[in-house]
Coordinates of C-alpha atoms and ligand atoms in Angstrom, one line a residue:
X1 CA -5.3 20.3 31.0
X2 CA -2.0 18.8 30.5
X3 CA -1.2 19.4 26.7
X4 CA -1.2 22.9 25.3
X5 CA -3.7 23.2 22.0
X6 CA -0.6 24.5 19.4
X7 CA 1.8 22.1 20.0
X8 CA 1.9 19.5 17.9
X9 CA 1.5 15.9 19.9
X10 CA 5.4 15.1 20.4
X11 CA 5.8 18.4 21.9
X12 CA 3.0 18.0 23.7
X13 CA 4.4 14.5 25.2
X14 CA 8.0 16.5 25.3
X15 CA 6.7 19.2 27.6
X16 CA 5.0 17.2 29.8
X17 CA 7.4 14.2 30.1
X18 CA 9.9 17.8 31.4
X19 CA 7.0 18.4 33.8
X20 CA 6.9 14.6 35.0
X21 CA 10.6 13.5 34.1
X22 CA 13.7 15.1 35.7
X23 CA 16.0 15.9 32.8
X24 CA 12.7 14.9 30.3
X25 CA 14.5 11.5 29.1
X26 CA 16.4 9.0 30.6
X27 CA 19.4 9.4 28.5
X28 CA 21.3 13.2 27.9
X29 CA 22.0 11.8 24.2
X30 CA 17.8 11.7 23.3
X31 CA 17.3 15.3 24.7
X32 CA 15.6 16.9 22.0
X33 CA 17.4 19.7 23.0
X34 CA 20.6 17.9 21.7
X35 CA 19.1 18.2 18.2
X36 CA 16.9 20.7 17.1
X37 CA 14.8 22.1 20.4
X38 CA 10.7 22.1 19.6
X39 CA 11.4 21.0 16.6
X40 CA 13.0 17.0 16.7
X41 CA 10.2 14.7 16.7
X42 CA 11.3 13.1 19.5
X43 CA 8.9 9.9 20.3
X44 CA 8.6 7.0 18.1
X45 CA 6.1 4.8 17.0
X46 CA 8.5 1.9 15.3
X47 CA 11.6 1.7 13.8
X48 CA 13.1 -0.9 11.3
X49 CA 16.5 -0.9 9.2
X50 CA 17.6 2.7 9.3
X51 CA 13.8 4.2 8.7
X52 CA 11.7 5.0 11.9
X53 CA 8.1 6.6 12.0
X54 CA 7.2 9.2 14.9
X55 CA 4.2 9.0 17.0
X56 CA 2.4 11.3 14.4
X57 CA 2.9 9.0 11.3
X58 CA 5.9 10.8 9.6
X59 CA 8.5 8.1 8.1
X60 CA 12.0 9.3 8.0
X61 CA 15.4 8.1 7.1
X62 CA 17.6 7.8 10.2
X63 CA 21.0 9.1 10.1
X64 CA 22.0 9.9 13.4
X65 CA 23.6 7.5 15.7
X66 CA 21.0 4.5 15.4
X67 CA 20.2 4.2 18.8
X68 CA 23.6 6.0 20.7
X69 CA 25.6 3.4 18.7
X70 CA 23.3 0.2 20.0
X71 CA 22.1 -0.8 16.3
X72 CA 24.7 -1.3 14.4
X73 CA 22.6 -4.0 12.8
X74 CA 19.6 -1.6 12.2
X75 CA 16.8 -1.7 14.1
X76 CA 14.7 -4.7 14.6
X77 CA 17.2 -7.2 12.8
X78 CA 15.1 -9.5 11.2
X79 CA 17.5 -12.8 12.9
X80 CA 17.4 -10.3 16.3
X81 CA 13.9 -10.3 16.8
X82 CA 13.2 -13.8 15.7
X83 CA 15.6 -15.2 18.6
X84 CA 14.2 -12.7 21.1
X85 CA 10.6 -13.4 20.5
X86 CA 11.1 -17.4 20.5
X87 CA 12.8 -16.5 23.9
X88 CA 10.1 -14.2 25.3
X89 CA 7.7 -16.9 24.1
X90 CA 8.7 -19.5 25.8
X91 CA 9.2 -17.4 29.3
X92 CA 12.0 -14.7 29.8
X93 CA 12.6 -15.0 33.3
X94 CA 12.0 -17.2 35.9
X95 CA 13.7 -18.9 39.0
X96 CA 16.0 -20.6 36.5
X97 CA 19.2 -19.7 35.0
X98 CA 18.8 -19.7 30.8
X99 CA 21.6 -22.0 29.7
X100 CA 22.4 -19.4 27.0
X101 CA 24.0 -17.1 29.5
X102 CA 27.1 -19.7 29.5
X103 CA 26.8 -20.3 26.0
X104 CA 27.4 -16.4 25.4
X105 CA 30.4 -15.9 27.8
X106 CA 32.0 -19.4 26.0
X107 CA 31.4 -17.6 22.6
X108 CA 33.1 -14.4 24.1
X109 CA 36.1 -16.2 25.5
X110 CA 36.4 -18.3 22.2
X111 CA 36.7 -14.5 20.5
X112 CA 38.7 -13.7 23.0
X113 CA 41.7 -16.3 24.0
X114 CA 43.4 -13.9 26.3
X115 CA 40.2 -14.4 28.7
X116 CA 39.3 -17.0 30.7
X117 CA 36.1 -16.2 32.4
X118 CA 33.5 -13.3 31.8
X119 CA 30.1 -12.1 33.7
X120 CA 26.9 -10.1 32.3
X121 CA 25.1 -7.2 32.9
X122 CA 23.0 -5.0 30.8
X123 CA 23.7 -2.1 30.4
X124 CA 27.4 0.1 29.4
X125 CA 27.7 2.0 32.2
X126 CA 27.1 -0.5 34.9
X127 CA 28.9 -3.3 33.3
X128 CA 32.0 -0.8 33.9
X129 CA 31.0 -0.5 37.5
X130 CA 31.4 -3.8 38.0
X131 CA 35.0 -4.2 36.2
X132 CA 35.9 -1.1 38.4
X133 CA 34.5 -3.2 41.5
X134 CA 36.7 -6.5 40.4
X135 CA 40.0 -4.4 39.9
X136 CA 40.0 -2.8 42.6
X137 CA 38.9 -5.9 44.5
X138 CA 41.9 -7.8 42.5
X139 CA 44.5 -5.4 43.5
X140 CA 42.9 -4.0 47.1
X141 CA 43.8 -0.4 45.8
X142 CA 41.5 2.4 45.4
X143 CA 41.9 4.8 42.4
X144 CA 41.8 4.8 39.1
X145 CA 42.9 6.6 36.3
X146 CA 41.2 7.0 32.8
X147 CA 40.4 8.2 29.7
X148 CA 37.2 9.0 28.2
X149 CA 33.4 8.3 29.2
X150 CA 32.6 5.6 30.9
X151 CA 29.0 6.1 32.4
X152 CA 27.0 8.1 35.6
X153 CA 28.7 6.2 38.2
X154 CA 30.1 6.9 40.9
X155 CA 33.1 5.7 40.6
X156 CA 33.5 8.1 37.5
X157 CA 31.6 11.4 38.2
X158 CA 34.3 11.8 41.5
X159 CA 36.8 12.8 39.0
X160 CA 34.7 16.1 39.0
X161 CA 34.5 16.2 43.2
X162 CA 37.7 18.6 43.4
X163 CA 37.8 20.3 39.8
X164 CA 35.9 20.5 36.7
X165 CA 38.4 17.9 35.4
X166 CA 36.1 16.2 32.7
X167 CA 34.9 19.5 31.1
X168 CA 38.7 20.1 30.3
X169 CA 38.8 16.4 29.5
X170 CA 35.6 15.1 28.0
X171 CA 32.2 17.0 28.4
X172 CA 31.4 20.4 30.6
X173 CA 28.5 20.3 33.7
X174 CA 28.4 17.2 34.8
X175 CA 28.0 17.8 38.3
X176 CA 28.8 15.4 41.0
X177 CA 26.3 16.4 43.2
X178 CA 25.3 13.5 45.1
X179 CA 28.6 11.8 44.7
X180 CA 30.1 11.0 48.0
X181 CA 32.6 13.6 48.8
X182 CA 35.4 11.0 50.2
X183 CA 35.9 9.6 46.8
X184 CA 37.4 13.5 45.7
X185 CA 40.7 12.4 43.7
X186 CA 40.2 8.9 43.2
X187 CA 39.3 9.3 39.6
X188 CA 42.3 10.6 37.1
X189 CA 41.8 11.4 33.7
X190 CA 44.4 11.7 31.4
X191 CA 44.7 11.9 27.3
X192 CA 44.2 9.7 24.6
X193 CA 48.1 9.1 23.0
X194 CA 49.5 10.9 25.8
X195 CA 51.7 8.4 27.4
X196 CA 53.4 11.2 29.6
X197 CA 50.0 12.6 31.4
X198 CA 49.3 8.9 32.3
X199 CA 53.2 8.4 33.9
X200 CA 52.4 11.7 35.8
X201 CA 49.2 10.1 37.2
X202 CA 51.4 7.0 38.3
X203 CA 54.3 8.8 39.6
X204 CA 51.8 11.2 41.7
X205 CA 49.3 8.3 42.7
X206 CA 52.6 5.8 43.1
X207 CA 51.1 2.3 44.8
X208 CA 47.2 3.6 44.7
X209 CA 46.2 2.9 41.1
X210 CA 43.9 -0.3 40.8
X211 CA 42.9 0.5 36.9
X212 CA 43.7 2.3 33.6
X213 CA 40.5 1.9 32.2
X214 CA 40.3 3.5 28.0
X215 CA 38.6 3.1 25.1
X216 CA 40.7 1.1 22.9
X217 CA 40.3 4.2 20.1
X218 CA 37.1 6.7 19.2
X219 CA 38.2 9.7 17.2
X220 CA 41.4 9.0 16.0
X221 CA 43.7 5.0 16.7
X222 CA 46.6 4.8 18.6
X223 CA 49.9 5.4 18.5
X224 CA 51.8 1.7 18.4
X225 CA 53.9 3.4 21.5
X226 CA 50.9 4.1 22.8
X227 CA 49.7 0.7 23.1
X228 CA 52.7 -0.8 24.5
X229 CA 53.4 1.6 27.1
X230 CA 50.3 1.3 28.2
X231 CA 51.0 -2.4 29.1
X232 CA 54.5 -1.9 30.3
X233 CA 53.2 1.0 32.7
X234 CA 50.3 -1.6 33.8
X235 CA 52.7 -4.3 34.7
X236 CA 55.4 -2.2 36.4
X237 CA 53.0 -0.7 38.7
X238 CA 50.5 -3.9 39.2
X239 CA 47.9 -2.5 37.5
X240 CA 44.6 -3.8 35.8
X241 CA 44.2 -2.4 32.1
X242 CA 40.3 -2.3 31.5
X243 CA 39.3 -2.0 28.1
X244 CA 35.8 -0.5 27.4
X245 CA 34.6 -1.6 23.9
X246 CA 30.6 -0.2 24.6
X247 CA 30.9 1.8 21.3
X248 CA 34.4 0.5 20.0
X249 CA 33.5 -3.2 20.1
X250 CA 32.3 -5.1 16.9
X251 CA 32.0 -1.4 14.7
X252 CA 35.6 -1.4 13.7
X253 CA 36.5 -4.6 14.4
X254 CA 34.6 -8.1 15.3
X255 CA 35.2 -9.0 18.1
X256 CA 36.8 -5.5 19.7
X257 CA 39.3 -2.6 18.4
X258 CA 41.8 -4.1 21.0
X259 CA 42.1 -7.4 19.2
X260 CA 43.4 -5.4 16.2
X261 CA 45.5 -2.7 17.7
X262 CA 47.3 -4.8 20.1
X263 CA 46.4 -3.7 23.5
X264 CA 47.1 -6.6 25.9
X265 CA 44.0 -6.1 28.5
X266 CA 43.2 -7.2 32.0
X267 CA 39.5 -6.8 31.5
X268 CA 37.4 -6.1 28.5
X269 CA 33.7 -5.0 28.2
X270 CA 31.1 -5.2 26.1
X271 CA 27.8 -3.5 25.6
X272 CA 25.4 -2.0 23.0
X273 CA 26.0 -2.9 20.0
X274 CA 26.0 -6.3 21.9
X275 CA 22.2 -6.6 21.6
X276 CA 21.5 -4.4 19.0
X277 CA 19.5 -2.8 20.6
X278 CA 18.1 -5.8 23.5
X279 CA 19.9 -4.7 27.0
X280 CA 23.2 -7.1 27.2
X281 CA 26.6 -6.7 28.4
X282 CA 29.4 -8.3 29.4
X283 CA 32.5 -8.3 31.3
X284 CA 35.5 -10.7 30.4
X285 CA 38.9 -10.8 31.6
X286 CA 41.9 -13.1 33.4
X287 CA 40.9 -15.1 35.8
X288 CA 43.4 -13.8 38.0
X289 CA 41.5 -10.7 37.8
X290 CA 37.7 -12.3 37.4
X291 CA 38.4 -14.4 40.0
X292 CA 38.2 -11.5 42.6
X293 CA 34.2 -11.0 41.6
X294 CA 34.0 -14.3 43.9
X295 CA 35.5 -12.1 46.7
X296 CA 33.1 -8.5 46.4
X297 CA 29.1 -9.0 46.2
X298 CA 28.5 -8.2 42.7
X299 CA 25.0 -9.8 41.6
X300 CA 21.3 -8.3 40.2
X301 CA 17.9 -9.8 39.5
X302 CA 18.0 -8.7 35.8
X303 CA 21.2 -9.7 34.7
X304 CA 19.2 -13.4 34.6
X305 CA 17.2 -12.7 32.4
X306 CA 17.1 -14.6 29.2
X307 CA 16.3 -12.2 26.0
X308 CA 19.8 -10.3 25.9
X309 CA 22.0 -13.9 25.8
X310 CA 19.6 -15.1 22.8
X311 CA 19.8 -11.2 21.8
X312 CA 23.9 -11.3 21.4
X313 CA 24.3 -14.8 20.2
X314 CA 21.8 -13.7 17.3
X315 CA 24.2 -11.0 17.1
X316 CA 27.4 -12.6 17.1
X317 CA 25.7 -15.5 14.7
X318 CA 25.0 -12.9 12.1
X319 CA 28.2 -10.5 12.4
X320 CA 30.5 -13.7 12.3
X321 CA 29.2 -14.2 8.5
X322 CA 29.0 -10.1 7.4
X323 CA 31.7 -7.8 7.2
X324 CA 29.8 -5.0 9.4
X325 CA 33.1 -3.1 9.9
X326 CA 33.9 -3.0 6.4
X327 CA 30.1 -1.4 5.4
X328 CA 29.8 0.8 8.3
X329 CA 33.6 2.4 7.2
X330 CA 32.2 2.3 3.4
X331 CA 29.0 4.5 4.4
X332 CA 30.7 6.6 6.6
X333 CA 33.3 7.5 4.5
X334 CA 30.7 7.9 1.6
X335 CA 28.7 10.1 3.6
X336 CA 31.7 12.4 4.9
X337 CA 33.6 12.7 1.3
X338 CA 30.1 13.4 0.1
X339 CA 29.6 16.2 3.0
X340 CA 32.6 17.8 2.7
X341 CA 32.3 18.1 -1.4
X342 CA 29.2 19.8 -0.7
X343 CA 30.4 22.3 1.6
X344 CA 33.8 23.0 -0.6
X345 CA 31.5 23.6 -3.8
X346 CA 29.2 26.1 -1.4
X347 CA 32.5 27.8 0.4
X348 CA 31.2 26.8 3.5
X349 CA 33.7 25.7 6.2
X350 CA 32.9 22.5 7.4
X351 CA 34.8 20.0 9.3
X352 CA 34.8 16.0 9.7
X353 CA 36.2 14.4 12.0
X354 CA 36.9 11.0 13.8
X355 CA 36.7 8.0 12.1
X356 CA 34.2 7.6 9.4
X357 CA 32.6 4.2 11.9
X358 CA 31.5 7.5 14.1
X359 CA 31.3 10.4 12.1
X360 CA 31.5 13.8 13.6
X361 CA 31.2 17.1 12.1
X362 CA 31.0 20.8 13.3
X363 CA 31.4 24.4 10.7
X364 CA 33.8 26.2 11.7
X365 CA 32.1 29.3 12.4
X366 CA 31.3 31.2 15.9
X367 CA 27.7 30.4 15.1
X368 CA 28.2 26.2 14.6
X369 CA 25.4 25.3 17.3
X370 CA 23.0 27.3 15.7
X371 CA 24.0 26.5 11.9
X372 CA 23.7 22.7 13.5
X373 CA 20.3 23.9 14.3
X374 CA 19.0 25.1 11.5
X375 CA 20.7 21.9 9.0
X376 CA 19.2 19.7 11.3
X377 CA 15.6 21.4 10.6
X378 CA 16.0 22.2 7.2
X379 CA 16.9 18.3 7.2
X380 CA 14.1 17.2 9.2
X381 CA 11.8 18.9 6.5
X382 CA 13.0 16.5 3.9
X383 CA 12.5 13.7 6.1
X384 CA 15.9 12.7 7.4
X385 CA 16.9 12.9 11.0
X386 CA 20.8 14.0 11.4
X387 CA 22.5 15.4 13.8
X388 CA 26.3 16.5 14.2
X389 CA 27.1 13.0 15.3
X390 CA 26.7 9.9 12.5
X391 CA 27.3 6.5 13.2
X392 CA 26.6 4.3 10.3
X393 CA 24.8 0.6 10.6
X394 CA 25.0 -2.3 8.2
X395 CA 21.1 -1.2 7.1
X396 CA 22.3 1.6 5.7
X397 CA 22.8 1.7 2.0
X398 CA 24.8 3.3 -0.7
X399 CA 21.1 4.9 -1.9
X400 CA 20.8 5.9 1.8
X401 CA 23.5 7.6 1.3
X402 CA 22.7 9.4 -1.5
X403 CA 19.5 10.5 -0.7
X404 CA 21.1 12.2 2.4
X405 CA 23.8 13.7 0.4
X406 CA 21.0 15.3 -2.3
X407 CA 19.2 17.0 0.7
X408 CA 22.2 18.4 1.9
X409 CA 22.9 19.6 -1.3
X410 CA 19.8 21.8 -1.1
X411 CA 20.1 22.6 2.5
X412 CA 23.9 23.6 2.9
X413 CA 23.4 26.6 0.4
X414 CA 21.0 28.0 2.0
X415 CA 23.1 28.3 5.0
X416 CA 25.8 29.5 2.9
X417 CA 23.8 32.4 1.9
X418 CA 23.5 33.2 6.2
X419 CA 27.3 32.7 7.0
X420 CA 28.5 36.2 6.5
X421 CA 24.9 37.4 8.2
X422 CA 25.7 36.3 12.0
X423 CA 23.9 34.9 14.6
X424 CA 20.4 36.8 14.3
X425 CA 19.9 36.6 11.4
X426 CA 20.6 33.0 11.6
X427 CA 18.2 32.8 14.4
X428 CA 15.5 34.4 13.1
X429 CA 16.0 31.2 9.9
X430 CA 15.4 29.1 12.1
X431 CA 12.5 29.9 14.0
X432 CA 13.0 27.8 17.5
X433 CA 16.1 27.6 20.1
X434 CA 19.5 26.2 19.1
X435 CA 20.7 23.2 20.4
X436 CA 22.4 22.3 23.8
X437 CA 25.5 20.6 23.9
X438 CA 27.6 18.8 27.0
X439 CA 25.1 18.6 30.3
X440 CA 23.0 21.8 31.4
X441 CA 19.8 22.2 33.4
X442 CA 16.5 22.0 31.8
X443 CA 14.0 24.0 33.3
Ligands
LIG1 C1 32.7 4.1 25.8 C2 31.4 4.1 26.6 N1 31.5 3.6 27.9 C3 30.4 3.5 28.6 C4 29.2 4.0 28.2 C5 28.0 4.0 29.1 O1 27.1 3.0 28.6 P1 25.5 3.1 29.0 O2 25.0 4.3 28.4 O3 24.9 1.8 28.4 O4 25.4 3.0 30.5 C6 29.1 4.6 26.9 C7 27.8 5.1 26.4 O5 27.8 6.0 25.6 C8 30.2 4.6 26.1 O6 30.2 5.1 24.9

């Protein structure tokens, strides 16, 4: 018997996939348990625009991150899909190369005139490996210091051999277990806007560094000193400046945040919302720098494959004629103004942050996770899926909006009623186990 009789059939699926699946998913960010535990509906059947429908039928209205930040589109863009099935139908991989591959990294460098030559991958994380590999190849040095997430690598994770340095940094328990112990401080985070950690880094690691690899911004935009100390340090010390636009890119600017905010990179990547949703990335950059990916072995059978070229130039067709930045700053701005009105009429303290591209928001109250929790369900119940993370898409719509906002307006009183009760009586509201957050065991 491998399903118990009360559980409904996606926490059936759930409890075994836990039983058959390390970890249960293949990506920390879909853990139910990052949402509503035993309660998010956690498989789906199909997904279009910003709706989905679960694997038992239920419709609902997605306001979450549309795919970790991957759909910015929506989901199964009408001019997406129609390029990816005429590619699957005429044969997606084969012994040839797909003559769109060059077409894509032409229509990158054209974006991009401070490049010369790019490669592909598919997914975020690796796609960084690989600009790691070429800077490090470029300059023959071994460490490199950084700021904010980057992927499971490696190259990353030893950041944590000697320390806990990204729980202070970024996220708590990710364990390097498994990470080879010889690369213990060859990984150096340092701050967003602070200039001075980074010099420290330098001046300790003097002749060792072969990247700075950052986001270009996230939660809040750079200081203009920022940006140009950041190059000045880089070309003192002979260092590569990798930019990582996997979430940044195309959401607040087309084409990447660094083109607007005036960094000056080495190498730039590329990845999710890319695709929208089909696995594509990409890696562009000098060809001082790009040239070295001739001198390491840095190849894989599925970056040849032809949907995610036809996937991004469908992408980069579309985006090139719509103004996704603007929309996806109008809805998340509607939605967070909307939020915080809410939660100001009911005297509950809640706060937004980052930008309103990638909405965040916590109350500030010892009990937050489990008052997540319980908005999350009581949200679930009128057919919307949020969490404490929002990143708008150009599907969704003013009336989208609106709709959330008059759930909320329901939901966020009831919880106001539970604020001065504390955490059991919160618990016993909601019924099921409060959500995780940062990395922990699931047993
Ligand atoms: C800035 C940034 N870099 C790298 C990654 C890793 O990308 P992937 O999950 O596709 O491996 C992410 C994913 O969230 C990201 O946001």
């Amino acid at each position: 018997m491998l399903t118990s009789p009360e559980l409904s059939p996606a926490q059936a699926l759930y409890k075994k996939a836990k039983r058959l699946i390390p970890g249960g998913t293949q990506l920390l960010s879909k853990r139910p348990e990052m949402f509503a535990p035993e309660r998010w509906p956690s498989y789906v059947k199909k997904a279009k625009g910003c709706r989905l429908t679960d694997i038992e039928g239920h419709e609902y209205l997605d306001f979450t991150t549309m795919g970790i930040g991957a759909c910015l589109l929506g989901y199964n863009d009408p001019d997406v899909t129609e390029a990816v099935v005429k590619r699957v139908e005429s044969g997606s991989m084969c012994t040839l190369n797909y003559p769109e591959e060059v077409d894509l990294i032409e229509r990158l460098l054209e974006l991009h005139p401070w490049a010369s030559m790019g490669r592909l991958a598919r997914t975020g994380g690796e796609a960084m490996t690989v600009a790691v590999r070429i800077a490090r190849a470029a300059t023959g040095r071994d460490e490199v210091a950084f700021c904010g997430y980057h992927g499971w690598h490696d190259w990353y994770l030893a950041s944590n051999l000697k320390g806990e340095k990204l729980s202070e940094h970024l996220l708590p328990g990710l364990d390097p277990k498994g990470v080879p112990s010889c690369l213990a401080e060859t990984a150096w985070p340092f701050e967003f806007n602070q200039i001075d950690q980074l010099e420290s880094i330098v001046k300790r690691r003097a002749g060792k560094l072969a990247a700075v690899v950052m986001e270009p911004m996230r939660s809040a935009k750079p200081t203009a000193e920022f940006v140009q100390k950041i190059r000045e340090i880089c070309d003192r010390e002979g260092i590569l400046l990798v930019i990582d636009e996997i979430t940044a890119g195309w959401r607040f600017n087309f084409g990447g945040s660094h083109l607007a905010l005036g960094y000056e990179p080495d190498i730039t990547v590329f990845a999710k919302a890319l695709g929208n949703g089909h696995p594509i990335a990409a890696i562009i950059g000098r060809s001082r720098s790009m040239q070295a990916a001739q001198e390491t072995f840095i190849s894989s059978t599925y970056w040849t494959e032809g949907v995610g070229p036809v996937a991004a130039l469908a992408v980069l067709d579309k985006m090139k004629v719509i103004d996704v930045p603007a929309h996806v700053n109008t809805i998340g701005a509607l939605l967070g103004d909307g939020l915080s009105r809410i939660a100001k009429q009911e005297g509950i303290p809640l706060h937004i942050g980052g930008c309103p591209a990638l909405l965040h928001w916590a109350f500030d109250h010892p009990e937050n996770l489990a008052l997540q929790t319980l908005f999350t369900v009581e949200m679930l119940k009128r057919d919307i899926l949020t969490s404490a993370s929002i990143y708008p898409c150009w599907a969704h719509s003013p009336q989208d909006v609106e709709r959330y906002l008059d759930a909320a307006a329901i939901v966020l009183p009831k919880l106001a009623d539970l604020l001065g009760q504390g955490k059991a009586a919160i618990e016993r509201e909601l019924g099921s186990p409060v959500r995780h957050t940062g990395f922990s065991r699931l047993n």
